[in-house]
Short mmCIF file of C-alpha atoms in Angstrom, two decimals:
data_model
loop_
_atom_site.label_atom_id
_atom_site.label_comp_id
_atom_site.label_asym_id
_atom_site.label_seq_id
_atom_site.Cartn_x
_atom_site.Cartn_y
_atom_site.Cartn_z
CA MET A 1 -12.85 -11.39 3.46
CA LYS A 2 -14.61 -8.75 5.85
CA GLN A 3 -12.12 -6.85 8.81
CA ASP A 4 -14.27 -8.63 11.26
CA ASP A 5 -12.76 -12.21 9.31
CA TYR A 6 -9.48 -10.57 10.28
CA LYS A 7 -10.19 -10.47 13.52
CA LEU A 8 -11.25 -13.22 14.00
CA TRP A 9 -8.59 -15.40 11.79
CA THR A 10 -5.61 -12.96 13.55
CA GLY A 11 -7.17 -11.44 16.23
CA GLU A 12 -5.97 -8.53 15.03
CA THR A 13 -8.26 -5.11 14.29
CA VAL A 14 -7.48 -2.96 11.53
CA THR A 15 -9.60 -0.20 10.87
CA TYR A 16 -9.88 0.44 7.36
CA THR A 17 -12.80 2.44 5.54
CA THR A 18 -14.68 -0.29 2.98
CA GLU A 19 -12.60 1.31 -0.19
CA ASP A 20 -9.26 0.80 1.33
CA TRP A 21 -10.05 -2.93 2.83
CA GLN A 22 -11.37 -4.30 -0.24
CA ARG A 23 -8.31 -2.15 -2.09
CA LEU A 24 -5.99 -4.34 0.37
CA VAL A 25 -7.70 -7.60 0.19
CA ALA A 26 -8.17 -7.46 -3.63
CA PHE A 27 -3.82 -6.99 -3.65
CA ALA A 28 -3.65 -9.64 -1.16
CA SER A 29 -5.38 -12.56 -3.53
CA GLY A 30 -3.63 -12.29 -6.36
CA ARG A 31 -0.43 -12.12 -4.49
CA LEU A 32 -1.84 -15.40 -2.71
CA ALA A 33 -3.24 -16.83 -5.97
CA SER A 34 0.07 -15.86 -7.88
CA TYR A 35 2.04 -17.82 -5.10
CA LEU A 36 0.53 -20.51 -5.40
CA CYS A 37 0.10 -20.43 -9.40
CA LEU A 38 -3.29 -19.55 -9.36
CA ASP A 39 -5.67 -17.50 -12.14
CA ALA A 40 -6.80 -16.84 -8.59
CA LEU A 41 -9.02 -17.77 -5.20
CA PRO A 42 -11.95 -19.31 -4.59
CA GLU A 43 -15.06 -16.46 -4.54
CA THR A 44 -16.20 -18.46 -1.16
CA LEU A 45 -13.08 -19.12 0.56
CA PRO A 46 -13.18 -22.44 2.82
CA ASP A 47 -12.53 -21.35 6.45
CA ASP A 48 -8.70 -22.52 6.27
CA LEU A 49 -7.60 -21.14 3.09
CA GLN A 50 -9.28 -18.08 4.72
CA ASN A 51 -7.09 -18.22 7.90
CA LEU A 52 -4.17 -18.43 5.42
CA LEU A 53 -5.32 -15.36 3.59
CA ALA A 54 -6.20 -13.07 6.85
CA ASN A 55 -2.14 -14.05 7.37
CA PHE A 56 -0.67 -12.70 4.68
CA ILE A 57 -2.99 -9.83 4.45
CA ALA A 58 -1.08 -9.18 8.51
CA ALA A 59 2.23 -9.96 7.49
CA TYR A 60 1.91 -7.28 4.82
CA LEU A 61 0.77 -4.75 6.62
CA ARG A 62 3.04 -5.89 9.16
CA HIS A 63 5.65 -4.89 7.03
CA GLN A 64 3.89 -2.18 4.51
CA GLY A 65 6.78 0.09 3.88
CA ASP A 66 9.47 -1.45 5.03
CA HIS A 67 13.34 -1.72 4.63
CA ALA A 68 16.29 -3.66 4.52
CA GLU A 69 17.41 -3.05 8.11
CA VAL A 70 20.74 -3.02 8.19
CA THR A 71 22.01 -5.52 11.60
CA THR A 72 25.77 -4.90 12.82
CA LYS A 73 27.14 -7.37 16.29
CA ARG A 74 30.75 -7.17 16.91
CA VAL A 75 32.80 -9.62 19.41
CA ARG A 76 36.09 -7.63 20.30
CA ASN A 77 37.86 -6.07 17.12
CA PHE A 78 35.61 -7.89 15.14
CA SER A 79 31.83 -6.76 13.37
CA ILE A 80 29.68 -7.87 10.98
CA SER A 81 26.68 -5.86 9.48
CA TYR A 82 24.26 -7.22 6.99
CA GLY A 83 20.78 -7.14 5.63
CA ASN A 84 17.82 -7.99 6.78
CA ILE A 85 14.69 -8.10 4.94
CA SER A 86 11.65 -8.66 7.48
CA ALA A 87 8.72 -8.85 5.63
CA ALA A 88 10.85 -11.52 3.41
CA ASN A 89 11.43 -13.40 6.69
CA ALA A 90 7.46 -12.77 7.34
CA PHE A 91 6.05 -14.49 4.50
CA ALA A 92 8.45 -17.47 5.21
CA LYS A 93 7.26 -17.54 8.91
CA ILE A 94 3.86 -18.13 6.83
CA ALA A 95 4.98 -20.54 3.99
CA GLY A 96 6.11 -22.66 7.04
CA GLN A 97 3.19 -21.74 9.56
CA TYR A 98 0.82 -22.32 7.03
CA ALA A 99 2.46 -25.49 4.71
CA ASP A 100 -0.23 -28.16 4.63
CA ILE A 101 -2.99 -25.56 3.25
CA ILE A 102 0.08 -24.10 0.95
CA ASP A 103 0.47 -27.66 -0.19
CA LYS A 104 -3.71 -28.66 -0.03
CA TYR A 105 -4.62 -25.53 -2.34
CA SER A 106 -1.34 -24.83 -4.52
CA ASN A 107 -1.23 -25.57 -7.77
CA CYS A 108 3.18 -25.24 -8.27
CA GLY A 109 5.07 -27.79 -10.10
CA THR A 110 1.32 -29.59 -11.36
CA GLY A 111 1.76 -30.24 -14.50
CA ILE A 112 3.32 -33.11 -17.09
CA ASN A 113 7.34 -33.19 -16.79
CA VAL A 114 8.80 -34.50 -20.29
CA GLU A 115 11.55 -35.91 -20.12
CA LYS A 116 13.63 -34.66 -23.42
CA ASN A 117 16.12 -36.01 -25.17
CA THR A 118 19.59 -35.18 -25.95
CA ARG A 119 22.59 -35.14 -28.20
CA CYS A 120 25.72 -35.52 -26.70
CA CYS A 121 28.72 -33.89 -29.58
CA ASN A 122 32.49 -33.39 -29.51
CA GLY A 123 33.86 -36.68 -26.58
CA CYS A 124 30.85 -38.46 -25.55
CA ILE A 125 31.14 -42.16 -24.91
#
């Protein structure tokens, strides 16, 4: 994926050196392939998969180096603090927005389910 393709799918402009951009795309491609339970993404990406990859990269770049943010809410004399991992939320949002593309290419959950025999010991009826 080239930086122009990234801009087409996300509307965001990035200015990385060619070498750095290739490293980011290779990393994101590997992570996305792993997420889809594939050994690797196809060399030539169809438009829908290229769109998913671009938005996967965008989420990564938006939260690059983020750590959990602690949020505190107070109502009268009661307060609660909790952590919000924004990168995880961003990837969850992508999973929701692009569920149809993910389902189309995902290899997760495919395979053969083998029914196991169970043995009952000590008090089975």
